Short mmCIF file of C-alpha atoms in Angstrom, two decimals:
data_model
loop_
_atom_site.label_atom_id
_atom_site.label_comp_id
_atom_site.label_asym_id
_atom_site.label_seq_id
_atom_site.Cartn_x
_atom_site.Cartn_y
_atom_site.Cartn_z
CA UNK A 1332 0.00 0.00 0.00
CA UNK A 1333 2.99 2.40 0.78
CA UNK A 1334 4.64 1.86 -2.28
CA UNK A 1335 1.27 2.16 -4.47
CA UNK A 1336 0.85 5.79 -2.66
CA UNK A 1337 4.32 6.47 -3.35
CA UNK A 1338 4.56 5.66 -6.81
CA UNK A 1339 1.57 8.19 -7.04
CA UNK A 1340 3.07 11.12 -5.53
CA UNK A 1341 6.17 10.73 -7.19
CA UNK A 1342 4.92 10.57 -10.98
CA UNK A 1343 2.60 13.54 -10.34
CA UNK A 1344 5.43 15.78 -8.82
CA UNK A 1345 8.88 14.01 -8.70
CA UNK A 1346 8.81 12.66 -12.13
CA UNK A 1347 6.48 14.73 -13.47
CA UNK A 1348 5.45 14.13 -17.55
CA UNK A 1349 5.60 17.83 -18.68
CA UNK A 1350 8.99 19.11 -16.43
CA UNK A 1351 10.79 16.06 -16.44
CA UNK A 1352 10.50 14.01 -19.45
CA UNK A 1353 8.58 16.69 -21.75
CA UNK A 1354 6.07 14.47 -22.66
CA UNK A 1355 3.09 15.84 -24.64
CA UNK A 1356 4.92 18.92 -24.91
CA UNK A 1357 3.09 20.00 -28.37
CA UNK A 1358 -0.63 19.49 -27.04
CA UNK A 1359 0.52 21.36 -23.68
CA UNK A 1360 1.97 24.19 -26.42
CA UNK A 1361 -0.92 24.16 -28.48
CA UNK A 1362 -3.77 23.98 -26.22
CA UNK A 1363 -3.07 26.05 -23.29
CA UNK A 1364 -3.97 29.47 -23.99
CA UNK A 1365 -7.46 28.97 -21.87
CA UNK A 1366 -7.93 27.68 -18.69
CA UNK A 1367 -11.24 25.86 -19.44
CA UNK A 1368 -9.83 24.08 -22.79
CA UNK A 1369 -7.06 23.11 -21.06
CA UNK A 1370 -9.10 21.64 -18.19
CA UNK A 1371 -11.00 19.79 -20.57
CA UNK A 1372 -7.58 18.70 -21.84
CA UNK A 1373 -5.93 17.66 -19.13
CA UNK A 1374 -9.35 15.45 -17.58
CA UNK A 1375 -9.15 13.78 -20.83
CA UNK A 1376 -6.02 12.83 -20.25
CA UNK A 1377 -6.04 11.37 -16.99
CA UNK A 1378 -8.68 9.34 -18.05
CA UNK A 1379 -7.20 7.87 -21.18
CA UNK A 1380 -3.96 7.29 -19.16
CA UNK A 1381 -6.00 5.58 -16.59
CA UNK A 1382 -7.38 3.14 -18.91
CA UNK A 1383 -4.68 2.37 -21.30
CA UNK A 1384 -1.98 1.82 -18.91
CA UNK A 1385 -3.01 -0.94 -17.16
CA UNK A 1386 -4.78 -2.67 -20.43
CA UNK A 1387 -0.76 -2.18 -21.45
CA UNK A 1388 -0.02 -4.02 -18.33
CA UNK A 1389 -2.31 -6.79 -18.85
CA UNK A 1390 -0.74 -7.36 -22.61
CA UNK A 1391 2.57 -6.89 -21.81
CA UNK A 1392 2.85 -9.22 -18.65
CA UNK A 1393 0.59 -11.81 -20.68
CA UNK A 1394 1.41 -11.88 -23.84
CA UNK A 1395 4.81 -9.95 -24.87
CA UNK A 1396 6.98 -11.07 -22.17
CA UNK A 1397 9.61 -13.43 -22.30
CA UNK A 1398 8.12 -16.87 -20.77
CA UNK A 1399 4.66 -15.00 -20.56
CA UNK A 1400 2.54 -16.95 -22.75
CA UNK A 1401 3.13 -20.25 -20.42
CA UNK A 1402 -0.20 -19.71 -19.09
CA UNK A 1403 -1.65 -20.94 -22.30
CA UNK A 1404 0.79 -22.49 -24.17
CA UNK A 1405 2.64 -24.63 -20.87
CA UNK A 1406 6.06 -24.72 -20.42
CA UNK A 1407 7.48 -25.27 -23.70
CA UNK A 1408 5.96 -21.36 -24.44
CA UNK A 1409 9.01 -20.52 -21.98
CA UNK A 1410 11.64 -19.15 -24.39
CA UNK A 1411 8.67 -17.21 -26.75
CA UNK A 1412 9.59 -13.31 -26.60
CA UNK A 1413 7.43 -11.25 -28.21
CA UNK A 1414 8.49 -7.75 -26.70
CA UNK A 1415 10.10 -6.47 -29.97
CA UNK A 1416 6.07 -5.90 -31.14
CA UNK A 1417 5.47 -3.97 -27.76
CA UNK A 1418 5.39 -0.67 -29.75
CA UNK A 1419 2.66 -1.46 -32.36
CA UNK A 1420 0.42 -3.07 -29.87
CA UNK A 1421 0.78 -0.46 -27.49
CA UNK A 1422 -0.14 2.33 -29.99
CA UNK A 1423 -3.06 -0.30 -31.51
CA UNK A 1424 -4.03 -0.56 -28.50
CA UNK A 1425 -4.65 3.21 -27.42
CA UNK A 1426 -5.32 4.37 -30.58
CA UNK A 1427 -8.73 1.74 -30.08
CA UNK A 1428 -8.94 2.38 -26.58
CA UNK A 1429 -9.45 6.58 -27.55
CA UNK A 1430 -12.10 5.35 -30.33
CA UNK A 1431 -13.92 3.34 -27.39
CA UNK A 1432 -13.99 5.96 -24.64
CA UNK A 1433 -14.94 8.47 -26.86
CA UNK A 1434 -18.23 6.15 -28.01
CA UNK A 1435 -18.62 5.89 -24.15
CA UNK A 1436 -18.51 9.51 -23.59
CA UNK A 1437 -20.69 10.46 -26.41
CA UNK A 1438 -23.11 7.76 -25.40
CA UNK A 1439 -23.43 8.46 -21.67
CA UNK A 1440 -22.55 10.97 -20.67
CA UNK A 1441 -23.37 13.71 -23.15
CA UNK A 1442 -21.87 16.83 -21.35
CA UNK A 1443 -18.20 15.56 -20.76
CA UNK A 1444 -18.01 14.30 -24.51
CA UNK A 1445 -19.36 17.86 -25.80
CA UNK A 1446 -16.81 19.62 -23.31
CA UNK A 1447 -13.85 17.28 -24.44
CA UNK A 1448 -15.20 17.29 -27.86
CA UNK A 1449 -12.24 17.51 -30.20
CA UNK A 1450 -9.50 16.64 -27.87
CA UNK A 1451 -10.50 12.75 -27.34
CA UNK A 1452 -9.14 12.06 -30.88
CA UNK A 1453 -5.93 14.27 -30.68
CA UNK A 1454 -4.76 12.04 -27.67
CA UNK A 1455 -4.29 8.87 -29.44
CA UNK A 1456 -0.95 10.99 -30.72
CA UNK A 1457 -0.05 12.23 -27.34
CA UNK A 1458 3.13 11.88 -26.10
CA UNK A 1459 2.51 11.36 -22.65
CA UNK A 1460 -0.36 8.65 -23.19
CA UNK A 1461 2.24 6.28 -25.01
CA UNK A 1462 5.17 7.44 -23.09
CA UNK A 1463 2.80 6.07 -19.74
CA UNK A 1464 2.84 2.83 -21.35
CA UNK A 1465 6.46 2.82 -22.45
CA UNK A 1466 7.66 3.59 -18.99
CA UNK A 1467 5.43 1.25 -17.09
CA UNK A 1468 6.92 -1.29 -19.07
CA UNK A 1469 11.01 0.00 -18.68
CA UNK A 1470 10.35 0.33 -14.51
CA UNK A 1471 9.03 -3.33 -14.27
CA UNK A 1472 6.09 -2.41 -12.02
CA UNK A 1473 5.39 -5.74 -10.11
CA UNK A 1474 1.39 -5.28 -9.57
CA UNK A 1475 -1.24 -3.63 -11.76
CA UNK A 1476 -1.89 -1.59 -9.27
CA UNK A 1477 0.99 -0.44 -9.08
CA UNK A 1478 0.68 0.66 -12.73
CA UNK A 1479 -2.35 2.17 -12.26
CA UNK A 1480 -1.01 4.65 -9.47
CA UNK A 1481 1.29 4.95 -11.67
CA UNK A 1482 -0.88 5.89 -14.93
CA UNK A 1483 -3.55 8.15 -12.53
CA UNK A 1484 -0.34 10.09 -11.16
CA UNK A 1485 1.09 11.00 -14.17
CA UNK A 1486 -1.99 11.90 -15.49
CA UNK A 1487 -2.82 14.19 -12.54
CA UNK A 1488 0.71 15.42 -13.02
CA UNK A 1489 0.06 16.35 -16.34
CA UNK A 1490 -3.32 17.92 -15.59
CA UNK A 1491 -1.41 20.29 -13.01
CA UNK A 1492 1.10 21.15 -15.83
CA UNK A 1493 -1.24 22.17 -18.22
CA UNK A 1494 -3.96 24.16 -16.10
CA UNK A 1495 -1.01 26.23 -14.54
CA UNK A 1496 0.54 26.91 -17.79
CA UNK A 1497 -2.84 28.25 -19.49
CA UNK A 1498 -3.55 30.40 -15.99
CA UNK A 1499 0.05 31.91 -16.61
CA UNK A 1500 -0.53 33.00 -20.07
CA UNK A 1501 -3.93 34.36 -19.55
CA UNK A 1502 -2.18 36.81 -17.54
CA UNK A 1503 0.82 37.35 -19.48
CA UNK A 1504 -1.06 38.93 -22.82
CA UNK A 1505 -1.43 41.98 -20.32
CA UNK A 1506 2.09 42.15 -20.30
CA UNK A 1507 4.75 43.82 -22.23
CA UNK A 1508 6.94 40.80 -23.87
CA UNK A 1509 9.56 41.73 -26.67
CA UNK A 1510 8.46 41.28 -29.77
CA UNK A 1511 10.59 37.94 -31.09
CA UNK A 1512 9.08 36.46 -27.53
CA UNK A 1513 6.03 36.81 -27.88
CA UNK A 1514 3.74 32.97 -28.07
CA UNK A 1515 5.74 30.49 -27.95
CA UNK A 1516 9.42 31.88 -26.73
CA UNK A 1517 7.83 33.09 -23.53
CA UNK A 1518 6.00 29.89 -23.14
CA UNK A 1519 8.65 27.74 -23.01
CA UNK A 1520 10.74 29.90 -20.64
CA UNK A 1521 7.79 29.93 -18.25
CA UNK A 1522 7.51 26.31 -18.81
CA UNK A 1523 11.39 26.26 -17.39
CA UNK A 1524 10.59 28.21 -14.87
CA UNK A 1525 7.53 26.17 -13.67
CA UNK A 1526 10.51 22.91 -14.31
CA UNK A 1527 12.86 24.27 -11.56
CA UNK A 1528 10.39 24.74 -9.56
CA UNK A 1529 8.84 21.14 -9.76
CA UNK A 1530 12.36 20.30 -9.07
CA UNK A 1531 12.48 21.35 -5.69
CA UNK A 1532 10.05 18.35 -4.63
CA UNK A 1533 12.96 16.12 -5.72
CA UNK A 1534 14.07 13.44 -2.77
CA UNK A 1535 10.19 13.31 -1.26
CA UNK A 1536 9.68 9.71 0.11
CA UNK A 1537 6.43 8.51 2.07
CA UNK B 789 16.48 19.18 -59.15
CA UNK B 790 13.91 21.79 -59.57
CA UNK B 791 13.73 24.95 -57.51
CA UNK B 792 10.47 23.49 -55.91
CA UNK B 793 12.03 20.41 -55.06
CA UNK B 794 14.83 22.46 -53.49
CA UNK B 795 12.59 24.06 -51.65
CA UNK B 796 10.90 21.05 -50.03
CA UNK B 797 14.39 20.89 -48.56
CA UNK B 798 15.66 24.13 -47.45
CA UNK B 799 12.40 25.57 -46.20
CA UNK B 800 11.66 23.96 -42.97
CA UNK B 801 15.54 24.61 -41.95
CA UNK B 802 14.82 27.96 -41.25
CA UNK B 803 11.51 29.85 -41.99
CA UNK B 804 9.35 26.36 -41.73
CA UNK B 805 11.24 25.11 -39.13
CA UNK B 806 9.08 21.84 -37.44
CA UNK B 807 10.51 22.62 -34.02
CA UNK B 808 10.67 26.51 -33.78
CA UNK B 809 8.09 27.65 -36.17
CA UNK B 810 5.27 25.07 -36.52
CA UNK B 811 5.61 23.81 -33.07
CA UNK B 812 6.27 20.09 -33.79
CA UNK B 813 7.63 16.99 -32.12
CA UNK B 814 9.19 19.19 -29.34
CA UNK B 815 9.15 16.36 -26.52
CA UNK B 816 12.07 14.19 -28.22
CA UNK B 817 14.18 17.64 -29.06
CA UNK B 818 14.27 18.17 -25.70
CA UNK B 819 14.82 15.36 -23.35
CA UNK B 820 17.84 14.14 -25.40
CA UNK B 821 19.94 16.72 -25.77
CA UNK B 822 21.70 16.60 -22.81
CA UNK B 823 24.56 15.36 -24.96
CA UNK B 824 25.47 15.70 -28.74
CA UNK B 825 25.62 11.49 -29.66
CA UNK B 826 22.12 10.33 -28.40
CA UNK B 827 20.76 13.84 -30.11
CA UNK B 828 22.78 13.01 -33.32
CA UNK B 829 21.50 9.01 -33.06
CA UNK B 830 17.85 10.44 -32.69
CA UNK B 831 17.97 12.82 -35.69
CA UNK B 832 19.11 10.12 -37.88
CA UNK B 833 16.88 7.70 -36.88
CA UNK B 834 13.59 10.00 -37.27
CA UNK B 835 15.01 11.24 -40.49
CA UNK B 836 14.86 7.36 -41.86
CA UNK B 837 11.30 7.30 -40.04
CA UNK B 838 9.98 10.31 -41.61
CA UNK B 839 11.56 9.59 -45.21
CA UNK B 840 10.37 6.31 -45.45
CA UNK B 841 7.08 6.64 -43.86
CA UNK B 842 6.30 9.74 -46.28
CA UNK B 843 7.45 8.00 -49.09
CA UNK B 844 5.41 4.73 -48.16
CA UNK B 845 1.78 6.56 -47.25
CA UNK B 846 2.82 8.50 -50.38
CA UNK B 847 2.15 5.38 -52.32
CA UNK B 848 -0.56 4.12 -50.58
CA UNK B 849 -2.13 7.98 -50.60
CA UNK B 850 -4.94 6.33 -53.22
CA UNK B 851 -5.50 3.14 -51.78
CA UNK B 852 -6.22 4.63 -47.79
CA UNK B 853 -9.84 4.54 -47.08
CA UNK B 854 -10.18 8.52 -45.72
CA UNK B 855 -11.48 6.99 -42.54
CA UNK B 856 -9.00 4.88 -41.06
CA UNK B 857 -6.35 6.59 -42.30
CA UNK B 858 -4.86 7.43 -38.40
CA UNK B 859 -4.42 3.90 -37.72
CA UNK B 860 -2.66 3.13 -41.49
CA UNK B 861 -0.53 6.00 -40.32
CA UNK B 862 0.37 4.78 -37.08
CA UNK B 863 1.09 0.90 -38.17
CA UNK B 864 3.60 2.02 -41.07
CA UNK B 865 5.54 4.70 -38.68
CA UNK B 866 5.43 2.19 -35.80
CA UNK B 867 6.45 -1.15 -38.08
CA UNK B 868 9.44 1.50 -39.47
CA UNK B 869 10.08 2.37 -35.69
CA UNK B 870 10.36 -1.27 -34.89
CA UNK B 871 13.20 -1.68 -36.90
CA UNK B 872 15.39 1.46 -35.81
CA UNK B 873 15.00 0.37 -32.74
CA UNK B 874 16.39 -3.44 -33.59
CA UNK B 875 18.65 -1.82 -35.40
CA UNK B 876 19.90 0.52 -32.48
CA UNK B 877 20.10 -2.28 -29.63
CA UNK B 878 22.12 -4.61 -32.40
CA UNK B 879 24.77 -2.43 -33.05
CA UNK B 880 24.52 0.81 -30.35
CA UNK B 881 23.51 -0.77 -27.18
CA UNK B 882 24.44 2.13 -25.20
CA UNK B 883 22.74 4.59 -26.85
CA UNK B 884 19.89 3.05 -27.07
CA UNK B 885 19.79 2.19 -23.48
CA UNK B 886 20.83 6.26 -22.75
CA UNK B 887 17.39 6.98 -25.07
CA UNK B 888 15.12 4.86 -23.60
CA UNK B 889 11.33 5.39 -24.15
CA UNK B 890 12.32 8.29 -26.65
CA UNK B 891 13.01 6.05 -29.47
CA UNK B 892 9.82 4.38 -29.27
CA UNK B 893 8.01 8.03 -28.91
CA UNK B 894 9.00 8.37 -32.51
CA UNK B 895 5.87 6.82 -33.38
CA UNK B 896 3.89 9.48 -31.74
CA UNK B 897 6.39 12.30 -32.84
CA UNK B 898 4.35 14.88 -34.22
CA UNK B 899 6.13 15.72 -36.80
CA UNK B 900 5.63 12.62 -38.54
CA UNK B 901 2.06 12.58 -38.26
CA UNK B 902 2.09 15.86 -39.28
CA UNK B 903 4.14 15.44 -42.35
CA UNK B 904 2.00 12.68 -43.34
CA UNK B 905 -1.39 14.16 -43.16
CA UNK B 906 0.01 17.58 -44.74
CA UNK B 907 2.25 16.43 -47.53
CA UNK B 908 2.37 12.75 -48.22
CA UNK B 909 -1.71 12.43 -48.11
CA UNK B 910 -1.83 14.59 -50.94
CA UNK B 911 1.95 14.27 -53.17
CA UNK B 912 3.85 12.14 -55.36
CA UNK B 913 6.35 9.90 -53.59
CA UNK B 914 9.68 11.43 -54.70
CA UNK B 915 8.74 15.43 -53.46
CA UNK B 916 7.30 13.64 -49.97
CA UNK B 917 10.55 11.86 -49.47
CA UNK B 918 12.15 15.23 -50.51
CA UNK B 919 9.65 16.95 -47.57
CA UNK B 920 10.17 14.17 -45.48
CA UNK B 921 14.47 14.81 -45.33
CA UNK B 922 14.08 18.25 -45.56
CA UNK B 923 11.90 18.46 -42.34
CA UNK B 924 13.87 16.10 -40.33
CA UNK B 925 16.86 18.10 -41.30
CA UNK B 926 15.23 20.92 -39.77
CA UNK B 927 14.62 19.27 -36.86
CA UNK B 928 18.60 17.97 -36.94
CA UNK B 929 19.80 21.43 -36.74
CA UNK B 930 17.55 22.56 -33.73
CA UNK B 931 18.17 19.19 -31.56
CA UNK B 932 22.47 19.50 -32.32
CA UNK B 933 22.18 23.18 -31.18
CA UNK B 934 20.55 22.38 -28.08
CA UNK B 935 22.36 19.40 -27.38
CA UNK B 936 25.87 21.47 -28.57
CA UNK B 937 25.77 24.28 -26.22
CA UNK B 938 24.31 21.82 -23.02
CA UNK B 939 27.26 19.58 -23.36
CA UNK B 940 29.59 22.22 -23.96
CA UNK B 941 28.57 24.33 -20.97
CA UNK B 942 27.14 21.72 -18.67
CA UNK B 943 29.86 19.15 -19.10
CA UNK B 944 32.35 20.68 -20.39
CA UNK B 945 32.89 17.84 -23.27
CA UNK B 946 31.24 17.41 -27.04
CA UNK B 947 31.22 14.11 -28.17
CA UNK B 948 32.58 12.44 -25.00
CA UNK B 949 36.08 14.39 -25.69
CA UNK B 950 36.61 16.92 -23.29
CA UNK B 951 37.17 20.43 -24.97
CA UNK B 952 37.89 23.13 -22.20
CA UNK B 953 41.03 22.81 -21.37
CA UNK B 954 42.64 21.80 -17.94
CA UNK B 955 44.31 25.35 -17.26
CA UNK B 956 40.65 26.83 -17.43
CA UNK B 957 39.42 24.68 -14.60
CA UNK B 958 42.68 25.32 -12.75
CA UNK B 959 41.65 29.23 -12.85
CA UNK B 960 38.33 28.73 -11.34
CA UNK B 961 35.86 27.84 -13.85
CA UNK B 962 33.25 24.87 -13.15
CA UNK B 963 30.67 23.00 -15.44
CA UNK B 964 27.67 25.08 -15.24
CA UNK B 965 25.38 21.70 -13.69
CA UNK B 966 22.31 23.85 -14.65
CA UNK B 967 22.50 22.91 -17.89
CA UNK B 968 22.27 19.31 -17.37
CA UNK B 969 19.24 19.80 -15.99
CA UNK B 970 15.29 19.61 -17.99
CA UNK B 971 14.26 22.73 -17.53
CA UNK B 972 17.10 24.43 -19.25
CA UNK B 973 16.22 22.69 -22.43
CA UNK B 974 13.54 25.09 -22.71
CA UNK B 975 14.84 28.25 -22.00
CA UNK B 976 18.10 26.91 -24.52
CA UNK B 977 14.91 26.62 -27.15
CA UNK B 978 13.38 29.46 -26.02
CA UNK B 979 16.66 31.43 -27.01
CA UNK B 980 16.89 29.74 -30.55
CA UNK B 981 13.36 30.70 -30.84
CA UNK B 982 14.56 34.47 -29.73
CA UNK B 983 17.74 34.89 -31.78
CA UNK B 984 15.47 33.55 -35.36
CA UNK B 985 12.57 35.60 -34.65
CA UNK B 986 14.85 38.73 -34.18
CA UNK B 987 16.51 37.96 -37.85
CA UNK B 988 13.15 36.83 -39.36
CA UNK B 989 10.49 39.36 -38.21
CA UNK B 990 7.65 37.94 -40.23
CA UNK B 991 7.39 34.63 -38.01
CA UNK B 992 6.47 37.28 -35.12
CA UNK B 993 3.45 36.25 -33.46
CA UNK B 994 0.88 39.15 -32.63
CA UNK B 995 0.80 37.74 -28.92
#
């Protein structure tokens, strides 16, 4: 239980998506010059993370890993390795996972799909949402639930990124920036600002 | 070669840049550039992704259903992905272990969706293979800047060689450790993105 709780605080602060590894970088550019749209955004996120990760889990632990079809196939499965097709079944498998939660949404609940609207789609090219899966699978998490504390706290993580980058440009239009700045140049040194100051959470441990 | 052609290559190296101007694929630029080989290993290897997957969906441009065109996308860039990154743990073991998840992020690179769906959807195979090198050259340039002046500055090396010489540390000068750091990757872009807007005042943007 400590370690599931741990894993989540540290991929929402310590190893943050956005400051650490610059995942999703050109959504978080592109779609952050509103708070509400970037809400939207980042809830989307979290939610696609939350579901893909773990289904990730599932088929990499049963079906790509070295020895990992012996549940099916008995022992002599034990020298099958499969992991070199990890990256087309991982993207396959979000890319169908976005197409499914979005018919969800639309179906039942009505006001989140016409709030996330355009953004489900976009996220099957995310960064960050095949980047989760990619690094659930390079830290060997031992449980899924570990991997799923892992996927919500990134996601969360993310989320944070995004909303406080879209408050700080809001404000920043009022402000004089030079000229060759102005958009993007300032974004990205707020966005390094924001970075060393995500850093100082380094070294927290529950 | 035609002056169009030629254009399909040097455009996106400066004015059309896919990093700096059209806001593409900036994750990978900036999480490997804390030295110049992985930065140099990743250019190459999207430039091969991009070239070939432009050229192949290029083909195919008639044959893709309008539809399901993501997902055609997505298995030709990740089969093509597949193979860099046999490729890379055959021969460069080290590298590939220093890039990690970034060379499978290729597949979700923007740029190369991007490219796709802008130029190879709608061209002839030899200009999108044209596009596709020109682009990634553009994207070159930008990641061996970055990486140039972190490794220079934060470790003092390029290449693994060390460059500043001995008698400089002697007097009192250290690494700058700042540099190694994430968040310096964007205020190194953000300065790229400074110094070419200043020369090229059209890409300005009105705030």
């Amino acid at each position: 239980m400590e370690d599931i709780l741990n894993i989540f605080v540290k991929s929402i602060f310590i190893d943050n998506m956005i400051f650490a590894y610059f995942l999703g970088m050109c959504s978080y550019l592109a779609v952050s010059k509103t708070v509400p749209t970037a809400t939207g955004l980042g809830i989307a996120v979290i939610f696609v993370l939350g579901i893909t990760v773990p289904v990730n889990y599932l088929i990499e632990n049963f079906l790509l890993k070295k020895g990992a079809l012996d549940w099916i196939l008995g022992a002599s499965a034990a020298e099958i390795d499969l992991s070199f097709l990890s990256f087309i079944m991982f993207i396959a498998v979000i890319a169908s996972m976005v197409q499914l939660v979005e018919m969800v949404v639309e179906k039942f609940a009505p006001a989140l799909y016409s709030e996330l609207g355009i953004f489900l789609p976009l996220i099957a090219v995310n960064c960050a949402i095949l980047g989760g899966a990619l690094f659930m699978q390079e830290r060997e998490y031992t449980s899924i639930a570990e991997a799923t504390s892992f996927a919500l706290g990134s996601g969360l993580g993310w989320f944070l990124a995004i909303v406080g980058i879209a408050a700080i440009r809001e404000k920043i239009r009022y402000s004089n920036v030079p000229a060759p700045l102005r958009g993007l140049g300032i974004t990205f040194i707020v966005t390094g600002l924001m970075g060393i100051a995500f850093m100082s959470f380094m070294g927290i441990k529950l | 070669m035609s002056t169009k052609n030629l254009k399909l290559l040097s455009d996106p190296i400066n004015l059309n840049n896919p990093i700096t101007v059209q806001v593409l694929g900036i994750c990978s630029a900036l999480a490997v550039t804390v030295k110049l080989e992985p930065a140099v290993v990743l250019s190459i290897s999207v430039l091969f992704v991009l070239a070939f997957a432009n050229v192949i969906i290029s083909v195919l441009r008639n044959t893709i259903p309008s539809r399901i065109r993501i997902i055609v996308q997505l298995v030709v860039i990740a089969a093509l992905v597949i193979l860099v990154d046999q490729v890379l743990k055959a021969y460069s073991y080290e590298v590939s272990k220093q890039l990690s998840v970034f060379v499978g992020l290729i597949i979700t690179n923007c740029i190369i969706m991007g490219r796709l769906e802008a130029f190879a959807l709608g061209n002839k195979p030899w200009p999108s293979f044209l596009d596709g090198v020109g682009n990634s050259a553009g994207y070159a340039i930008i990641l061996i800047i970055i990486a140039f002046f972190r490794e220079l500055l934060g470790s003092g090396t390029l290449w693994g060689i060390q460059v500043i010489p001995d008698s400089f540390y002697e007097m009192g000068y250290t690494n700058n450790g700042f540099m190694i750091l994430p968040p310096m990757a964007l205020i190194v872009v953000a300065i790229i993105i400074w110094v070419q807007r200043s020369k090229s005042r059209e890409l300005i943007e009105a705030n």
